[in-house]
PDB file of C-alpha atoms in Angstrom:
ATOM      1  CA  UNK B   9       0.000   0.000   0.000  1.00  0.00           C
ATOM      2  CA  UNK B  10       1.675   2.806  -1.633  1.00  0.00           C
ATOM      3  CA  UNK B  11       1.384   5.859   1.196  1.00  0.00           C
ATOM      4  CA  UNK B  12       1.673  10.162   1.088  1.00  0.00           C
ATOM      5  CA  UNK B  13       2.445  12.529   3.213  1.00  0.00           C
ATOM      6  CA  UNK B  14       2.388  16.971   3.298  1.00  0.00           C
ATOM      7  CA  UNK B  15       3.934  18.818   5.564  1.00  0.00           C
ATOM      8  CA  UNK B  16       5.272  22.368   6.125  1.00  0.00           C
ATOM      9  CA  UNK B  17       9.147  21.489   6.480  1.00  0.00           C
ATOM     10  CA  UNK B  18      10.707  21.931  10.183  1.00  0.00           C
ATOM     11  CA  UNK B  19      13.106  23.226  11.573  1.00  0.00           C
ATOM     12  CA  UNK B  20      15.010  20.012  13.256  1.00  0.00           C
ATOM     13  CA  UNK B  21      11.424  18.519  14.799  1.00  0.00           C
ATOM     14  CA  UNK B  22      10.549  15.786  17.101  1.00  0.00           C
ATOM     15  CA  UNK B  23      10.596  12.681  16.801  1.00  0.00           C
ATOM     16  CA  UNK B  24       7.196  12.216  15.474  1.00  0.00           C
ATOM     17  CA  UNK B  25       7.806  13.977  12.515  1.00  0.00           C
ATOM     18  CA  UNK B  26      10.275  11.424  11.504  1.00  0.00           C
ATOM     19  CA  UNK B  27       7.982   8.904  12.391  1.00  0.00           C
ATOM     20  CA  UNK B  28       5.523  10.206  10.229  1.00  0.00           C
ATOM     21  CA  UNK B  29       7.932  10.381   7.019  1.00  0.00           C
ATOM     22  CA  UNK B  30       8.808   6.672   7.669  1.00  0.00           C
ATOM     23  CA  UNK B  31       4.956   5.578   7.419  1.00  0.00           C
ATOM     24  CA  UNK B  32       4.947   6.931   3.884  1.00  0.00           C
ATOM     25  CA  UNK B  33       6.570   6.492   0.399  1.00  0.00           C
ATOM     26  CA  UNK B  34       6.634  10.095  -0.343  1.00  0.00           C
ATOM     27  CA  UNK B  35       6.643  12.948   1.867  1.00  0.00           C
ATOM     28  CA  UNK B  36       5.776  16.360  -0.098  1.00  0.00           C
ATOM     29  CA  UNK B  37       7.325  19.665   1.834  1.00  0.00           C
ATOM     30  CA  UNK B  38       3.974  21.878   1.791  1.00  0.00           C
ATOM     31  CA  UNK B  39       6.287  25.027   0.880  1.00  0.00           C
ATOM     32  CA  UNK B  40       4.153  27.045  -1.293  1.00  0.00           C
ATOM     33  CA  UNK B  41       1.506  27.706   1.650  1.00  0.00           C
ATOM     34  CA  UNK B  42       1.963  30.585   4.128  1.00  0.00           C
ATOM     35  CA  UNK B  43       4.198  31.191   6.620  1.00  0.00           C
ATOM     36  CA  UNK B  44       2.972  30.607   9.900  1.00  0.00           C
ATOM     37  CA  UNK B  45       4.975  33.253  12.467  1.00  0.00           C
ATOM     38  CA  UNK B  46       5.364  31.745  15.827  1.00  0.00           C
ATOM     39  CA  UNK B  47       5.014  28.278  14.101  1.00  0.00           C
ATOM     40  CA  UNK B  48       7.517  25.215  13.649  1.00  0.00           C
ATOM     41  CA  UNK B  49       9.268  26.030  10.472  1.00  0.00           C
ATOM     42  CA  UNK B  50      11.789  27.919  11.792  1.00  0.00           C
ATOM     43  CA  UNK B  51      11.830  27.156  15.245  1.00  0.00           C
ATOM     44  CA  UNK B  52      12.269  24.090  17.854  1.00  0.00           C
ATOM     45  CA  UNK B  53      13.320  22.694  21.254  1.00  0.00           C
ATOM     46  CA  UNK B  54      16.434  21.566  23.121  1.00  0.00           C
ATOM     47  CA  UNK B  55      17.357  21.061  26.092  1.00  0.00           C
ATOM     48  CA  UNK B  56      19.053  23.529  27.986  1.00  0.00           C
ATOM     49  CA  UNK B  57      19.178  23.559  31.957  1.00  0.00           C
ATOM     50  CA  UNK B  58      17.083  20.379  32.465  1.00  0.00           C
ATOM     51  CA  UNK B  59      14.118  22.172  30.605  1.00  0.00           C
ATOM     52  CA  UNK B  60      12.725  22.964  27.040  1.00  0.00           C
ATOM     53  CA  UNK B  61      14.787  26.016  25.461  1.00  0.00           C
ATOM     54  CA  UNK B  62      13.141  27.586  22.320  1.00  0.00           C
ATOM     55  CA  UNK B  63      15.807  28.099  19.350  1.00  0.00           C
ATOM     56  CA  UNK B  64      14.962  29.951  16.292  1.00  0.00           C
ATOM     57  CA  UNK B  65      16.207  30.951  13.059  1.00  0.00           C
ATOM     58  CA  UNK B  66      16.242  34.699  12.658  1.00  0.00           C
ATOM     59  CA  UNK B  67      14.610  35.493   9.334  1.00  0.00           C
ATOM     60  CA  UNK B  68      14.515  38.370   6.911  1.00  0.00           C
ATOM     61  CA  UNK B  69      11.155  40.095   6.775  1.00  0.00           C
ATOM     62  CA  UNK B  70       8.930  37.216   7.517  1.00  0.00           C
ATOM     63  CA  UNK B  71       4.933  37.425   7.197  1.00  0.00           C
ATOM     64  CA  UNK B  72       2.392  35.680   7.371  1.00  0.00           C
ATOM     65  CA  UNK B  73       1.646  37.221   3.438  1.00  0.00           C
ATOM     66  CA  UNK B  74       4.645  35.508   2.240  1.00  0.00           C
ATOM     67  CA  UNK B  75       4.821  31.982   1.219  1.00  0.00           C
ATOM     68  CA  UNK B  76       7.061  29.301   3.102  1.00  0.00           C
ATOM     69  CA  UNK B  77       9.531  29.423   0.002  1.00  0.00           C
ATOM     70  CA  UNK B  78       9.742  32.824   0.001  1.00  0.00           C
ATOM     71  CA  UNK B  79      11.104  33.789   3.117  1.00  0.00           C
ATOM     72  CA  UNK B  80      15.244  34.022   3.938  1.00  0.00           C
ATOM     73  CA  UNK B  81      17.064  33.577   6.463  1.00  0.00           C
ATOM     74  CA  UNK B  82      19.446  35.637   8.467  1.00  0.00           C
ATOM     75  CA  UNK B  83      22.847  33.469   7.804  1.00  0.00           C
ATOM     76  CA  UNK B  84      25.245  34.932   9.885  1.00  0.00           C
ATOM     77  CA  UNK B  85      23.000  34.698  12.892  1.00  0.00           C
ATOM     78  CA  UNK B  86      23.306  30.722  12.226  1.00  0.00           C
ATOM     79  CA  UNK B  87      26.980  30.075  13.635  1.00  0.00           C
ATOM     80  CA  UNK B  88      25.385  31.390  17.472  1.00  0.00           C
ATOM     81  CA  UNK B  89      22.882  28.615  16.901  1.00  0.00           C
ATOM     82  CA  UNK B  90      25.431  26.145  16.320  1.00  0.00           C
ATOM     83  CA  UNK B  91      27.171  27.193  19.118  1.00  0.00           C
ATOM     84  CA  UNK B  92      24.227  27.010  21.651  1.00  0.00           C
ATOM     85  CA  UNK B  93      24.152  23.005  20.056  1.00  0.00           C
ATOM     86  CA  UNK B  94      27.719  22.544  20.857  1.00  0.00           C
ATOM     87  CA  UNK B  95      27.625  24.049  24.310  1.00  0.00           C
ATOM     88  CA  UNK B  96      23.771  22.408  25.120  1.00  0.00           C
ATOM     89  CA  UNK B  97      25.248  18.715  23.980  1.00  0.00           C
ATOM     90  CA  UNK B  98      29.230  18.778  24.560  1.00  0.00           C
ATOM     91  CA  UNK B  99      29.043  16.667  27.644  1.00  0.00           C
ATOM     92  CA  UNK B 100      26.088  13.995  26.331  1.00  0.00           C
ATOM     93  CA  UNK B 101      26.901  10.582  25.402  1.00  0.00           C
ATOM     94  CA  UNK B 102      26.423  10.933  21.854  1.00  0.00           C
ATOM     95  CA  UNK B 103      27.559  14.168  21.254  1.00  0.00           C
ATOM     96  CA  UNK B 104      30.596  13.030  19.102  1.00  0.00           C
ATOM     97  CA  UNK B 105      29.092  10.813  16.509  1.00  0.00           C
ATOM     98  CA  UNK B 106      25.882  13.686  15.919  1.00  0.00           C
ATOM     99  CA  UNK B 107      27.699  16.910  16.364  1.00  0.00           C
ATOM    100  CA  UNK B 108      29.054  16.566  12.879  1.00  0.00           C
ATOM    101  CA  UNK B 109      25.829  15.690  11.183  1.00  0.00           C
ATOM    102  CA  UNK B 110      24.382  19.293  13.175  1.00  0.00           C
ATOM    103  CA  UNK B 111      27.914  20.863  11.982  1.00  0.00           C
ATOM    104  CA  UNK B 112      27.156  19.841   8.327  1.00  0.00           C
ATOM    105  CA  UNK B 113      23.080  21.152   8.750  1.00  0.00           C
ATOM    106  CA  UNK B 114      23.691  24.675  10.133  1.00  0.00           C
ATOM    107  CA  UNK B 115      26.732  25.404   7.744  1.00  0.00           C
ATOM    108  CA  UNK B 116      24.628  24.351   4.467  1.00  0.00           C
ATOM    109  CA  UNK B 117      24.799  27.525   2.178  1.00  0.00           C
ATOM    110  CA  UNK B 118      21.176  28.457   1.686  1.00  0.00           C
ATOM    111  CA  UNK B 119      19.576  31.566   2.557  1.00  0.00           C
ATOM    112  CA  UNK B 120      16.124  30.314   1.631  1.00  0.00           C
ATOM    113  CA  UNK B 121      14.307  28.926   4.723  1.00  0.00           C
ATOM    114  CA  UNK B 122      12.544  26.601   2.856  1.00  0.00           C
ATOM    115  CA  UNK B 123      15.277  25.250   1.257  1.00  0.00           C
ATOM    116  CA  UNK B 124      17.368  24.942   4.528  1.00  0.00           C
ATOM    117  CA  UNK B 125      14.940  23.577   6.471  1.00  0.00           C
ATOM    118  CA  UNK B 126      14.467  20.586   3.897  1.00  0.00           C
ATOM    119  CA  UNK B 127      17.998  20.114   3.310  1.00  0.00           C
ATOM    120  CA  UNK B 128      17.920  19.280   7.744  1.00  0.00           C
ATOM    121  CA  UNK B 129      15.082  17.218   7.408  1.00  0.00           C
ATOM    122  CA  UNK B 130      16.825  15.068   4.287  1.00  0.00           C
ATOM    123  CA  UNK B 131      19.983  15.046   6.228  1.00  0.00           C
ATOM    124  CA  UNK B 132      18.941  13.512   9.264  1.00  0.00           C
ATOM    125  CA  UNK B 133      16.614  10.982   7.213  1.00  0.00           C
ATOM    126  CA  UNK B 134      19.637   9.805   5.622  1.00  0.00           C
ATOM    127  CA  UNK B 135      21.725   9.630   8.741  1.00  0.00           C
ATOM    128  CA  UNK B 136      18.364   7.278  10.138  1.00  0.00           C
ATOM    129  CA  UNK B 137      18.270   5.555   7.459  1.00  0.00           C
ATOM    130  CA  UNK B 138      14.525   6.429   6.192  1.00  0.00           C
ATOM    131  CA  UNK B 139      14.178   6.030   2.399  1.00  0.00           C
ATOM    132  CA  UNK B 140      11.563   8.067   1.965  1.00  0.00           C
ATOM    133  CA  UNK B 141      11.060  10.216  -1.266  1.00  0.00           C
ATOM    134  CA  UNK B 142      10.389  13.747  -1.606  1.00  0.00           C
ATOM    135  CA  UNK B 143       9.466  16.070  -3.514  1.00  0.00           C
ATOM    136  CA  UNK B 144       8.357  20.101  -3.289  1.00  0.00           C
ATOM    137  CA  UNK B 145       4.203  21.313  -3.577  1.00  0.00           C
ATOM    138  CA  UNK B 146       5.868  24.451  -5.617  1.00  0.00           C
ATOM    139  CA  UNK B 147       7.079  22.059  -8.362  1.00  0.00           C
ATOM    140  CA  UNK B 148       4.093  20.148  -8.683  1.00  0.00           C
ATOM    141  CA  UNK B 149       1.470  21.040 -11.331  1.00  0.00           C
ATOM    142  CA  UNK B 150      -2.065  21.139  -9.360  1.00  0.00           C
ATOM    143  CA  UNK B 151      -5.007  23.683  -9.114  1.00  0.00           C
ATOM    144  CA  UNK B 152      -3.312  26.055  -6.624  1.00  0.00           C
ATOM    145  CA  UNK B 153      -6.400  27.885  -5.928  1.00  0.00           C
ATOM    146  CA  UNK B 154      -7.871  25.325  -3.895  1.00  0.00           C
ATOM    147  CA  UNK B 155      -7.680  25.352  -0.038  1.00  0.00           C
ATOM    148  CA  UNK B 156      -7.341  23.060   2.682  1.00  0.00           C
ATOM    149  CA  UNK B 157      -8.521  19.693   2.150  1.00  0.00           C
ATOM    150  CA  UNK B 158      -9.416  19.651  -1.287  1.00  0.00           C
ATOM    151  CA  UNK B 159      -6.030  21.032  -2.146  1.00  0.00           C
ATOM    152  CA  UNK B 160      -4.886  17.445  -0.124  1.00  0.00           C
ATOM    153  CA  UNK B 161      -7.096  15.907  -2.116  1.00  0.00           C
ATOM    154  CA  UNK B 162      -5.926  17.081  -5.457  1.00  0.00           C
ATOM    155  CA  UNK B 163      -2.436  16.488  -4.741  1.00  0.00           C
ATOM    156  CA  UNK B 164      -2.710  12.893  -4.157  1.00  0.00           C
ATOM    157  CA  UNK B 165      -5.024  12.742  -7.646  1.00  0.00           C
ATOM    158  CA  UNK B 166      -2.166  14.281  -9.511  1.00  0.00           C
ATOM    159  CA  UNK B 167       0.739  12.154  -8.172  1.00  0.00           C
ATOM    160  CA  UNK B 168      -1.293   8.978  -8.356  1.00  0.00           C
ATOM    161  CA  UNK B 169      -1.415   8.197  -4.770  1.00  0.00           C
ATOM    162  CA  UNK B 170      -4.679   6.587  -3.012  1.00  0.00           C
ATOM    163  CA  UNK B 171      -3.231   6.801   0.123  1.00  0.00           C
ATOM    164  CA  UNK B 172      -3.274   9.835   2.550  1.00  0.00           C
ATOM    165  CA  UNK B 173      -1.611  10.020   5.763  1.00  0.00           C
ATOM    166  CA  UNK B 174      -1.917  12.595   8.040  1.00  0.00           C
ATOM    167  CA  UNK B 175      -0.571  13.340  11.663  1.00  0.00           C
ATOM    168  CA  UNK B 176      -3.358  12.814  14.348  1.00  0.00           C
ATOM    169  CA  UNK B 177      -3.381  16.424  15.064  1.00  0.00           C
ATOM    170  CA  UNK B 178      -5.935  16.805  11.707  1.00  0.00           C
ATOM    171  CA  UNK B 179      -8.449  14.976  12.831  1.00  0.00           C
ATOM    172  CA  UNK B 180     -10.522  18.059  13.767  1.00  0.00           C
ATOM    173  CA  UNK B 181      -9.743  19.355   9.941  1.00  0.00           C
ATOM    174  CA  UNK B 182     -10.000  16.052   7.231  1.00  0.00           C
ATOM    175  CA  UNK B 183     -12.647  14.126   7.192  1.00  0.00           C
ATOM    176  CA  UNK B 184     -12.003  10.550   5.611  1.00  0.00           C
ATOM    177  CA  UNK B 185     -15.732  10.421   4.218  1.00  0.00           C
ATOM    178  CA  UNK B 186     -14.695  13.264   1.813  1.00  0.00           C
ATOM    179  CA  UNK B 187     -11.644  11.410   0.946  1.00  0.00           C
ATOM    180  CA  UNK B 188     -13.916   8.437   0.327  1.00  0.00           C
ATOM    181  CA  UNK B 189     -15.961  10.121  -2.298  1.00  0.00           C
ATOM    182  CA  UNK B 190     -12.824  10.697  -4.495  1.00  0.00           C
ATOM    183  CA  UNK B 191     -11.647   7.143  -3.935  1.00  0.00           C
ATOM    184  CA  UNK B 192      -9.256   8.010  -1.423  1.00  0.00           C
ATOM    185  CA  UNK B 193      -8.196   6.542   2.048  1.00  0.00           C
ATOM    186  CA  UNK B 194      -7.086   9.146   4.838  1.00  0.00           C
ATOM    187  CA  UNK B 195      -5.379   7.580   7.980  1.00  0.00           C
ATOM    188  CA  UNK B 196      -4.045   9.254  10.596  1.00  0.00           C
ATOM    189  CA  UNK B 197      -0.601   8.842  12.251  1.00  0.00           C
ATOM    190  CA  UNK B 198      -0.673   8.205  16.611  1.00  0.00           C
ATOM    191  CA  UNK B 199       3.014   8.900  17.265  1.00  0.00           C
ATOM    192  CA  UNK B 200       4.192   7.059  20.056  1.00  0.00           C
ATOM    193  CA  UNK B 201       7.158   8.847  22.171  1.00  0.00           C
ATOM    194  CA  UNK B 202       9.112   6.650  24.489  1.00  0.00           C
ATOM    195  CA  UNK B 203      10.977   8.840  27.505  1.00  0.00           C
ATOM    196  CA  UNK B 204      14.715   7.925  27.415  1.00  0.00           C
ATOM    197  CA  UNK B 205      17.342   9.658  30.011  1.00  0.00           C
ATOM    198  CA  UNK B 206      18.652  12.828  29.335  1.00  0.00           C
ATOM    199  CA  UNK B 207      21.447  13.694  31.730  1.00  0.00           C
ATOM    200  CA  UNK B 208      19.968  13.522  35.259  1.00  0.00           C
ATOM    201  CA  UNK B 209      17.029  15.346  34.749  1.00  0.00           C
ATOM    202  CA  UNK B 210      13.227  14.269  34.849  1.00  0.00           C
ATOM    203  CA  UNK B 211      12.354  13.390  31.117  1.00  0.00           C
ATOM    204  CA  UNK B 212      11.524  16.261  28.742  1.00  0.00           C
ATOM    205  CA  UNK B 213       9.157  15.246  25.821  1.00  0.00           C
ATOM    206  CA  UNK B 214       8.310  16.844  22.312  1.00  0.00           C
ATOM    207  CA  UNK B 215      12.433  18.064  22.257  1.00  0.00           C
ATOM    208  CA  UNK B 216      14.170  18.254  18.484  1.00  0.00           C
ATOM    209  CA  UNK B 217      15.311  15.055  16.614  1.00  0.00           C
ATOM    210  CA  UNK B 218      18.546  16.150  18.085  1.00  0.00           C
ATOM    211  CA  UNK B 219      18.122  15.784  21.627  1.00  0.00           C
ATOM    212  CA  UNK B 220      17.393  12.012  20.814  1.00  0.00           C
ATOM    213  CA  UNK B 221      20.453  11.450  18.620  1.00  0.00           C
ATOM    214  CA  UNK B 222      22.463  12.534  21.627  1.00  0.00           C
ATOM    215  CA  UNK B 223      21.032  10.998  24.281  1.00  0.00           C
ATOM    216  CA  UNK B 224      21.068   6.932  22.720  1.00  0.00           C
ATOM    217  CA  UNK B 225      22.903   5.101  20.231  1.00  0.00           C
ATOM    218  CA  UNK B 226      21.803   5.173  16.249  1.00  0.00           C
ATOM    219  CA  UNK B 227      20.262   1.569  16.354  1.00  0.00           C
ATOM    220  CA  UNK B 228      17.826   2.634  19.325  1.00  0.00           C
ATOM    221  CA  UNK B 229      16.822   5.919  17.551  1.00  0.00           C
ATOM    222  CA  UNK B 230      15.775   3.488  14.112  1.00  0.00           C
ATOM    223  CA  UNK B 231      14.026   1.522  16.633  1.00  0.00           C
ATOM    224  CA  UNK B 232      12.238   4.144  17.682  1.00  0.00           C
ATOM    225  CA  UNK B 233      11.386   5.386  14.032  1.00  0.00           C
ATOM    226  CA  UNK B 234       9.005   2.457  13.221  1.00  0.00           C
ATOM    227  CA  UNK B 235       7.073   2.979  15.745  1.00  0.00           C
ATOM    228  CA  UNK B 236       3.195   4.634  15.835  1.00  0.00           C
ATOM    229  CA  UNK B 237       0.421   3.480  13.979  1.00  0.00           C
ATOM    230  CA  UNK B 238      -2.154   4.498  11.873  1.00  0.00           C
ATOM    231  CA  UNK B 239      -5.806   4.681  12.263  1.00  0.00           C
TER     232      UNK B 239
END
């Protein structure tokens, strides 16, 4: 059963993200939609002083009027946020296996958020291991007008898929009868986040891909890839 997935791209997101991009074949990077300020597409969680610590990517004259692909970055602003890695994750067990891959992320030449963001995302697919495809909304040929779900809808018509997955937090949004009446099926992903030990502290969930690369060992994190489910 041949499976899709959209998405805004993240900045360096949970867990469940990744999760999510394993459960499908291809994974399309929703980039021609608006930018949402205050959202996930530039920003995300570490750890920092046994408690969640915001990071984001300073950008260029971001609204909400601009599309996802349309928006820059500030690039000199990204070496501090490489540094705030380094001195967040120097003394965890893992540090010297994923600071590289984070190294190789942050220094990636591309102003364009959208562009950046996906090239992380890609990166630490590959270093997992997912084999997921994917591909960009803006270079896909579809009826751009349309909104919400049918827009969904219409994307999976033109790429051929009869599969849609989405992550559980749309169930209040897509409605799978609708997706019936155009021959589709709509699941939805459950994530499923198991608490691991991060230094001493009490566990902190919903933390960046990162913070789980440094606290266990690559074969535990692909482990913990394959699970969720779909309903």
């Amino acid at each position: 059963m041949k499976k899709i997935a959209v998405m805004q791209p993240y900045f360096l997101p949970y867990i469940g993200y990744f999760q999510l991009i394993n459960q499908v074949d291809l994974y399309v990077f929703y980039d021609d939609v608006a930018f949402i300020k205050g959202g996930w597409i530039n920003r995300t969680n570490i750890l920092l002083n046994n408690s969640e610590h915001l990071i984001t990517i300073p950008l260029k004259n971001a609204s909400s009027f601009k599309m996802i692909n349309e928006i820059e970055i500030i690039a000199k602003a990204i070496i501090k946020i490489l540094k705030t890695f380094q001195m967040t994750y120097h003394k965890a067990p893992y540090f010297g296996s994923v600071y590289p891959l984070i190294q190789s992320i942050m220094e990636y030449p591309e102003e364009n958020l959208s562009l950046f963001v996906e090239n992380s995302i890609i990166q630490i697919c590959k270093f997992l291991g997912i084999n997921t495809e994917f591909i960009r909304s803006c270079d896909i040929d579809f009826d751009k007008t349309l909104k919400g779900q049918d827009r969904l809808i219409e994307l999976c018509k033109v790429l051929g898929y009869k599969n849609y997955v989405n992550n559980i937090n749309g169930k209040d949004l897509y409605k799978k009868e609708d997706f019936e009446k155009e021959n589709l099926n709509l699941y939805f992903f459950n994530r499923k986040i198991t608490p691991y030990k991060q230094f001493n502290n009490e566990f902190v969930p919903f933390l960046s891909i990162i913070d789980v690369l440094m606290f266990n060992d690559i074969e535990t994190v692909r482990n913990e890839i394959v699970k969720g489910e779909l309903i």
